């Protein structure tokens, strides 16, 4: 930890952030945190003034997942004409910059990349959006109350793969450039907004990182949990008691930046015309595994619930060397049954064999 | 892409969420984290609310019946036809040959306009809505006991209760945000009593599950009251200072000995005693109920009995303790508040009062308003079947699935000379209409909904109306004009200004005050912060009134021919007549078809296997559905939900009415189950 995977470093004063956003808006769409009725949300902004740049509790409510994998996405349209059936895929070509992305969400995105290219398959809808996006990370100097990215090895500062990462130095940000895309939005016509990185940047960054790491309030020892799952050391009664609190809302996977499951349905406009959508799905729904004949291999809530956590913490770790949880803590907020990742990990560690 | 904060259109909890909009289509949704009810949480219906809004089946043009078929036509043609037909019927048969069904799905402003349309433009009090079918008995009962028929407390108070008595409410499935507060309370150490024949999910959290026979609630609660009186657990000081008529209650309750109650309800005496002691000996004790209490021929009496229980123990008029009817629809509270009812104007101002009629007549610029009480929902259908009611105007309701004894509903609707249905989809009811008008969903208009805890909240427009549809409030203005009465409002906030000026409990409600937290009525003036809980220091009617109530059996009891009790309700993934949820892929996938829950012992006796086809019949009709063999229901009781047109539970239900509130007895009727081979 501590080493910087940047190809170049610069600095930008805080006063120059809005002009930078304004300049980018002249060329592309920009997504940034916005304040709305007390909530901090990522949204397309029309002007630099709309971006919320003050300190706010991290991470923003709802991840950037939905800009890559929308909740409901039309993937193709079909029409039956005299010449036969015409199928028209609907792939988004929109170019955009996403500003203020936190390390957890950024890590989640690189994790999703693995899924959407796994086993030689390429998900064009996701990958096209990924290709068309430039991401400006904002390192977290002060974690939120439900955050545990530090234990999920995904934050509070992004280590690799970012386009640009900003580190808050007080009056200015250290600007770490990590890719050609990052270079494009910090050089050229934007170059005048930046200045050289300060002399002591590396030490200061290291200090801030240590300081941030010291502030986490939620402790989740994921590797021990993975180990327990691997060895099948979690008693059934624990799963049963947790699963019984599930309210079937689907919220855990909807807010999870690492959840990638979807369902595909066709919507008919007329006898000859229609479109196909994919929508977010959740593995804790009975319908998720229900088979055509009525048999459900995971018919019980406990089985579905247990598999969800085995999948996130063990199977995915086994497959990719990474867990399907980046410690953003959003499920802690959204789970009405209080059986979110942090609490489950805690239960397993406290009671599990 | 943009996001718009608005209020959910499903149940009465009133969660707020952001609709995500792209190119005039709603493509996603997520909860508000700061909102007092949502707090970053939604139920599965809320999380999937976006999918039906732009569904291809949305009505996009008016439809007119031509040669027996509904065909698309212009607004001009549809309105012309309505103008001719409504006016000629009114001229020939008088204004009371017309009736209007308002909608608990629509905004306060629209409901207010609908009752104004009926009263000022058409000249009839024949205006009602589905509240008749869910909480008419609450409005009647609590008004009698306390002077105000609404939840006494707020949803967030539940979390800090010591004892919660949930009866006739499957809270976690039907009011998930409220159910969530009950779970939080239990987590904090509260004790939960569930009194429900079915083993609903909340039972997992309960320290006591009472399974009274359907239709025996009065006996059960009278039995609890007798224990409380005998063991001197009553709050004498409270009774002395804040209530009246206690002696009458004591006289009646005295005969409800534990043995007698056990015989009627089937509940072990020890459990009744335990429940009584638990409820009476806690300070912060709340009763939460819903349609399991209200939908009976003794619905009003059930509500009065719960009121008696709460008064006896001094459990009304404080934070965390009270009586909390959970309203089913997003705006059923508001539709009642707005006076879309045949006997009251907005704010429950009585039609029978000449002063009130004069006040409204003056404000609305008419000479006088009709003084004869109008027809209720089921009475309208009966009047139509008898040929007395000639024209019916339905906004956003689907009586062909939601009303009891739907075969009879169909007869009534078909007998009408003229039926207009204004809706967003071609519902089972709209299929019978002469004219169908395309209204808009909650995402396409501005206005307010009032949630179950009396919280008036903003509904914000996120997209333009789909196709040629028009926001419902604007349609009502057009209809009023056709009837020769001009109303004009620039926008819904102007309508609310008029409501505030005429409705004391909404006196301080103005759109500019409705921020994230809304306002809870009563809110009499602009400076008033709203009211978190009711009856502090004094009841709305002065003193809380005990009403002595005797147990009365349901209108129909099982016999040899129909040996089962059929009770009906709802399930988590679907909502009401499925108009929206069945067009939402994820929700529909979870529960695509109807079923009847039957106890394993009964299933065995009848030779039924899980998922096999069965015929459920009652004196009114029969449906074929699938058996779900489950211990959720006790022996001799079967349960069906009413969401599915293919196996419509309401073809079976009894349209017998509670004489006091005219609510039908959805919860009990006698049925027969047969295997289909």
PDB file of C-alpha atoms in Angstrom, chain A residues 34 36-39 41 43-44 61-62 66-67 71-73 244-245 247-249 251 254-255 263 265 267-269 275 277 280-281 285-288 333-334 336 338, chain B residues 1 3 5 18 20 26-34 39-42 44 47-48 50-51 54-56 172 180 183-184 187 204-205 516 572 583 585-586 589-590:
ATOM      1  CA  UNK A  34     -25.581  16.581  -6.546  1.00  0.00           C
ATOM      2  CA  UNK A  36     -31.211  16.835  -3.567  1.00  0.00           C
ATOM      3  CA  UNK A  37     -33.540  17.102  -0.565  1.00  0.00           C
ATOM      4  CA  UNK A  38     -30.661  16.244   1.754  1.00  0.00           C
ATOM      5  CA  UNK A  39     -29.466  13.256  -0.281  1.00  0.00           C
ATOM      6  CA  UNK A  41     -26.703  11.570  -5.558  1.00  0.00           C
ATOM      7  CA  UNK A  43     -26.563  12.654 -11.645  1.00  0.00           C
ATOM      8  CA  UNK A  44     -25.959  14.255 -15.018  1.00  0.00           C
ATOM      9  CA  UNK A  61     -26.316   7.415  -1.922  1.00  0.00           C
ATOM     10  CA  UNK A  62     -26.625   4.865  -4.770  1.00  0.00           C
ATOM     11  CA  UNK A  66     -26.724   2.366 -12.860  1.00  0.00           C
ATOM     12  CA  UNK A  67     -24.799   4.496 -15.357  1.00  0.00           C
ATOM     13  CA  UNK A  71     -32.005  -0.681 -13.606  1.00  0.00           C
ATOM     14  CA  UNK A  72     -34.114  -1.090 -16.732  1.00  0.00           C
ATOM     15  CA  UNK A  73     -32.319  -1.033 -20.055  1.00  0.00           C
ATOM     16  CA  UNK A 244     -35.885 -15.366   8.274  1.00  0.00           C
ATOM     17  CA  UNK A 245     -35.402 -11.618   8.680  1.00  0.00           C
ATOM     18  CA  UNK A 247     -38.109  -8.929   3.731  1.00  0.00           C
ATOM     19  CA  UNK A 248     -37.702  -9.819   0.046  1.00  0.00           C
ATOM     20  CA  UNK A 249     -37.306  -6.205  -1.066  1.00  0.00           C
ATOM     21  CA  UNK A 251     -32.643  -3.735  -2.021  1.00  0.00           C
ATOM     22  CA  UNK A 254     -30.111  -3.138  -6.187  1.00  0.00           C
ATOM     23  CA  UNK A 255     -27.770  -0.917  -4.155  1.00  0.00           C
ATOM     24  CA  UNK A 263     -33.520 -10.654 -15.968  1.00  0.00           C
ATOM     25  CA  UNK A 265     -38.131  -9.764 -20.709  1.00  0.00           C
ATOM     26  CA  UNK A 267     -42.429  -6.045 -24.073  1.00  0.00           C
ATOM     27  CA  UNK A 268     -44.874  -6.195 -26.891  1.00  0.00           C
ATOM     28  CA  UNK A 269     -46.066  -2.942 -28.438  1.00  0.00           C
ATOM     29  CA  UNK A 275     -38.630  -4.375 -27.457  1.00  0.00           C
ATOM     30  CA  UNK A 277     -35.413  -5.006 -21.729  1.00  0.00           C
ATOM     31  CA  UNK A 280     -31.872  -5.697 -12.237  1.00  0.00           C
ATOM     32  CA  UNK A 281     -32.536  -8.998 -10.536  1.00  0.00           C
ATOM     33  CA  UNK A 285     -36.071 -13.870  -5.010  1.00  0.00           C
ATOM     34  CA  UNK A 286     -37.681 -17.271  -5.406  1.00  0.00           C
ATOM     35  CA  UNK A 287     -38.347 -16.541  -9.072  1.00  0.00           C
ATOM     36  CA  UNK A 288     -34.629 -16.116  -9.686  1.00  0.00           C
ATOM     37  CA  UNK A 333     -28.661   1.513   5.022  1.00  0.00           C
ATOM     38  CA  UNK A 334     -31.133  -0.192   2.734  1.00  0.00           C
ATOM     39  CA  UNK A 336     -34.964  -3.451   6.361  1.00  0.00           C
ATOM     40  CA  UNK A 338     -30.710  -5.617   9.224  1.00  0.00           C
TER      41      UNK A 338
ATOM     42  CA  UNK B   1     -31.198  11.941 -17.345  1.00  0.00           C
ATOM     43  CA  UNK B   3     -34.245  12.484 -11.044  1.00  0.00           C
ATOM     44  CA  UNK B   5     -38.367  13.150  -5.769  1.00  0.00           C
ATOM     45  CA  UNK B  18     -36.448   9.457  -6.806  1.00  0.00           C
ATOM     46  CA  UNK B  20     -34.960   8.392 -12.745  1.00  0.00           C
ATOM     47  CA  UNK B  26     -38.997   6.603 -16.251  1.00  0.00           C
ATOM     48  CA  UNK B  27     -36.194   4.040 -16.244  1.00  0.00           C
ATOM     49  CA  UNK B  28     -35.356   3.572 -12.590  1.00  0.00           C
ATOM     50  CA  UNK B  29     -36.074   4.377  -8.982  1.00  0.00           C
ATOM     51  CA  UNK B  30     -34.247   4.594  -5.690  1.00  0.00           C
ATOM     52  CA  UNK B  31     -35.346   5.578  -2.189  1.00  0.00           C
ATOM     53  CA  UNK B  32     -34.737   8.881  -0.483  1.00  0.00           C
ATOM     54  CA  UNK B  33     -32.311   8.387   2.372  1.00  0.00           C
ATOM     55  CA  UNK B  34     -33.363  11.492   4.278  1.00  0.00           C
ATOM     56  CA  UNK B  39     -34.880   6.223   5.215  1.00  0.00           C
ATOM     57  CA  UNK B  40     -33.136   4.589   2.284  1.00  0.00           C
ATOM     58  CA  UNK B  41     -35.465   1.583   2.310  1.00  0.00           C
ATOM     59  CA  UNK B  42     -38.165   0.497  -0.141  1.00  0.00           C
ATOM     60  CA  UNK B  44     -40.021  -4.705  -3.653  1.00  0.00           C
ATOM     61  CA  UNK B  47     -38.045  -0.720  -6.008  1.00  0.00           C
ATOM     62  CA  UNK B  48     -39.846  -1.725  -9.203  1.00  0.00           C
ATOM     63  CA  UNK B  50     -40.764   2.497 -12.700  1.00  0.00           C
ATOM     64  CA  UNK B  51     -41.626  -0.423 -14.935  1.00  0.00           C
ATOM     65  CA  UNK B  54     -44.130   3.589 -19.680  1.00  0.00           C
ATOM     66  CA  UNK B  55     -45.540   0.129 -20.284  1.00  0.00           C
ATOM     67  CA  UNK B  56     -46.690  -0.298 -23.902  1.00  0.00           C
ATOM     68  CA  UNK B 172     -44.689  -6.584   6.611  1.00  0.00           C
ATOM     69  CA  UNK B 180     -40.231  -2.585   9.336  1.00  0.00           C
ATOM     70  CA  UNK B 183     -39.486  -5.289  13.613  1.00  0.00           C
ATOM     71  CA  UNK B 184     -37.241  -2.490  14.841  1.00  0.00           C
ATOM     72  CA  UNK B 187     -35.332  -5.638  18.127  1.00  0.00           C
ATOM     73  CA  UNK B 204     -41.885 -14.856  13.702  1.00  0.00           C
ATOM     74  CA  UNK B 205     -41.295 -11.757  15.799  1.00  0.00           C
ATOM     75  CA  UNK B 516     -39.278  16.648   2.316  1.00  0.00           C
ATOM     76  CA  UNK B 572     -46.398  -8.883  -0.923  1.00  0.00           C
ATOM     77  CA  UNK B 583     -47.217  -5.376 -15.700  1.00  0.00           C
ATOM     78  CA  UNK B 585     -41.818  -8.248 -14.770  1.00  0.00           C
ATOM     79  CA  UNK B 586     -39.993  -8.872 -11.523  1.00  0.00           C
ATOM     80  CA  UNK B 589     -42.497 -13.413 -11.953  1.00  0.00           C
ATOM     81  CA  UNK B 590     -42.556 -13.938  -8.192  1.00  0.00           C
TER      82      UNK B 590
END
